[in-house]
Each structure stands twice: as C-alpha cells, then as structure tokens.
Coordinates of C-alpha atoms in Angstrom, one line a residue:
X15 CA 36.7 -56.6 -31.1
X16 CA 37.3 -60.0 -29.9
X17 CA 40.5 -61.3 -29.4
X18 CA 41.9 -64.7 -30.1
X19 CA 44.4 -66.0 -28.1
X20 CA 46.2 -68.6 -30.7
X21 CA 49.1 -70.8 -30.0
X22 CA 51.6 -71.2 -33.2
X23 CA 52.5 -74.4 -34.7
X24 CA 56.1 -73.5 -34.7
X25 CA 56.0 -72.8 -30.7
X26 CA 57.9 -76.1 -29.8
X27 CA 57.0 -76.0 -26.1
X28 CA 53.6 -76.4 -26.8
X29 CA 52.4 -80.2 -25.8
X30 CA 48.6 -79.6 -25.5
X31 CA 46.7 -82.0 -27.3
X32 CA 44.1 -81.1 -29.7
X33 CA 40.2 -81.7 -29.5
X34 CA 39.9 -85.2 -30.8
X35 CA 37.1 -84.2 -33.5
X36 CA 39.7 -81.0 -35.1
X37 CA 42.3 -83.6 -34.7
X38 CA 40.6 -86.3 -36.5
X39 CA 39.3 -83.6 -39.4
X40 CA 42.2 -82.6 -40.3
X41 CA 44.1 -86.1 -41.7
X42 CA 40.8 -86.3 -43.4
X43 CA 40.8 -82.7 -45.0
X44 CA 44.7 -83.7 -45.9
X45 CA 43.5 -87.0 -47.5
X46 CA 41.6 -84.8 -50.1
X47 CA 44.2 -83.3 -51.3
X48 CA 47.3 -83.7 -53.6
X49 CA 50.5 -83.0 -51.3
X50 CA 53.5 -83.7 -54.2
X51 CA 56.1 -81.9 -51.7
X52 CA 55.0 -83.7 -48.2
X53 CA 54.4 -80.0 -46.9
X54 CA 51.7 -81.8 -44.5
X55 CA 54.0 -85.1 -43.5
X56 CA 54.2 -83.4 -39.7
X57 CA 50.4 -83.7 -39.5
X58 CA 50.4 -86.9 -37.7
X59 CA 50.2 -87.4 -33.6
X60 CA 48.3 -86.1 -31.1
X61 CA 49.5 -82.8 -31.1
X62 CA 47.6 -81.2 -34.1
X63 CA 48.0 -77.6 -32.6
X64 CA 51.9 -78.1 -34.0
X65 CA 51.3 -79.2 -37.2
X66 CA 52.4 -77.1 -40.4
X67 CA 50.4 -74.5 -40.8
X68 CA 47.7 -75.3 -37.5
X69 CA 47.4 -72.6 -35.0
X70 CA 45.0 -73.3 -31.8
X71 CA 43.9 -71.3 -29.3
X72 CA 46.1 -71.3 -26.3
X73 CA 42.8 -71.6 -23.8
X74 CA 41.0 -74.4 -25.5
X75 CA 42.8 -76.2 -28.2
X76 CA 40.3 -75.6 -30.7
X77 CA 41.9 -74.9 -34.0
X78 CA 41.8 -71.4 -35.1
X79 CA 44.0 -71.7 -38.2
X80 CA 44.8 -73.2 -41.2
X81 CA 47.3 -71.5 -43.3
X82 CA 48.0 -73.7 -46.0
X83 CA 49.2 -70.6 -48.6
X84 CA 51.6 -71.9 -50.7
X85 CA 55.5 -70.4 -50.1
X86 CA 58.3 -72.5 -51.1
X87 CA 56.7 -75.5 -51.8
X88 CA 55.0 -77.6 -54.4
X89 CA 51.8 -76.1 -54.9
X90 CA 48.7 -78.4 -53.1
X91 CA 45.8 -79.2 -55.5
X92 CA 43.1 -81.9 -54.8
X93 CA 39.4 -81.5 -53.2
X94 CA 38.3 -79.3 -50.2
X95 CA 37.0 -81.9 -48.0
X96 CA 33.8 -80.8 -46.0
X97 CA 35.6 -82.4 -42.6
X98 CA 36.5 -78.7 -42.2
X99 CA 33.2 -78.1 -41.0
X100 CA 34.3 -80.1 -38.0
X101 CA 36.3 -77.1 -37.0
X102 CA 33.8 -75.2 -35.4
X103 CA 36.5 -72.8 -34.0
X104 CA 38.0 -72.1 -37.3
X105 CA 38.1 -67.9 -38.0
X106 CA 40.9 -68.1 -40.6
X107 CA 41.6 -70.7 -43.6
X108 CA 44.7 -69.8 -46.2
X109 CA 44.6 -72.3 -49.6
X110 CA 46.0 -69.5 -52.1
X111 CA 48.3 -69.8 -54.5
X112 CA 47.7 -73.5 -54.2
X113 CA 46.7 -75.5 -57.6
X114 CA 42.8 -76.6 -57.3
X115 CA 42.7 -76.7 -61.0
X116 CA 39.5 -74.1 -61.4
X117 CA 37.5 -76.3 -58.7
X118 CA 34.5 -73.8 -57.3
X119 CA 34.6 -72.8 -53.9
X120 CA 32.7 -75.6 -51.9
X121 CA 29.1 -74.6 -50.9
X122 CA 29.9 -75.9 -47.1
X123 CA 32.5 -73.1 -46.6
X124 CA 29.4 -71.0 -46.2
X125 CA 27.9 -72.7 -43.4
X126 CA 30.7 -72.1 -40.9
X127 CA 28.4 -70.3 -38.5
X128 CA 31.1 -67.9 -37.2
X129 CA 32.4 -67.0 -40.4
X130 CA 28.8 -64.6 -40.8
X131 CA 29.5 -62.9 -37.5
X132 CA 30.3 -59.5 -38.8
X133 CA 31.3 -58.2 -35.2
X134 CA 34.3 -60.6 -35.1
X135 CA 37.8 -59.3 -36.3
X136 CA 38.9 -62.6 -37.5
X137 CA 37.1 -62.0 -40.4
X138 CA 40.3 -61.8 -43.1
X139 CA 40.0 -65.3 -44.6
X140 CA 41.8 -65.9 -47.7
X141 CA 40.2 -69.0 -50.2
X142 CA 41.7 -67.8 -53.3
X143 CA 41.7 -71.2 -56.2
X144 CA 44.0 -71.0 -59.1

C-alpha cells in the first residue's frame, strides 16, 4: 500500500508553493465551471496547496486532491475542463452532489495514468454528476 503524505488546505502554516503547471490548471479547471456561491474565490496566489478544497503532498507539492463535493454551498455546475490532466499527481477528485446538469463523464478522466494502477490505495475517487 502506498502512502501519500498530503498537506491540507486548511493547514495555515503551510507556505509551499505549488508546481507552476498544477497551479496554473487549476484557475483553468475553475474557469469551466459555474461558481454562484464564490466557494473557489481563495483559489488565487501562488499557494495553490491552500486553496478550498486542494490538498498537496507535503514532499513535492504536487496536488493530490481536489474535493470539490458540495456541503453548504451553492451547488457548482459548468464543464469539466481537461486542464485536470495537468495534474499528473492527482489520486482523488470529489465533484458530487454538485449540479453538471446530466453532462457525461469526460472521456480524458480515463487517461489519468495513475488512476489504472490497481496496487495503489488512493483509488476511492468519487465523480458522481447530478
């Protein structure tokens, strides 16, 4: 079982900087989408690794995480953008309960490379649409 080390994006002495690809595919995967509470208004800076709902791995800075499940906000709706295939780290993404209006599941999700390992335990990724 491998064993990710992550850093949490509520861990406010955290000042690493992210990897400048992750960091710039991340405002683009938040363009695509439709944000009517401003749940992702902290994703802005340097710092992507404390960003709502961005967890990195303490080591690297390579994003790990995106949990983006809706809790007590305005549902997000909007387009999956395929600038998450720049996170070539990424073992977990969380969109449910969000609002994607019956949109398939993108095609690219499939071509994260780490996401067929079936050795790793980081396997639990939730992409539910509504």
């Amino acid at each position: 079982m491998v064993e990710a080390l992550t850093i949490n994006s509520n861990d406010s002495d955290l000042n690493m900087a992210c990897i400048e690809v992750e960091r710039k595919a991340l405002p683009e995967f938040k363009h695509g989408l439709k944000d009517p509470s401003g749940r992702l208004s902290s994703w802005v800076g340097a710092v992507c690794c404390k960003w709502r709902g961005v967890d990195c791995n303490n080591q690297t800075g390579n994003v790990v995480k995106v949990d983006l499940r809706q809790h007590d906000f305005l549902p997000l709706g909007g387009e999956i953008s395929d600038s998450l295939l720049d996170l070539k780290h990424l073992t977990y993404l969380d969109l449910s309960l969000n609002d994607f209006q019956g949109i398939p599941i993108p095609n690219f999700l499939g071509s994260f490379e780490r996401w067929n390992d079936s050795s790793s335990s980081w396997k639990f990724i939730t992409v539910t649409l509504s």
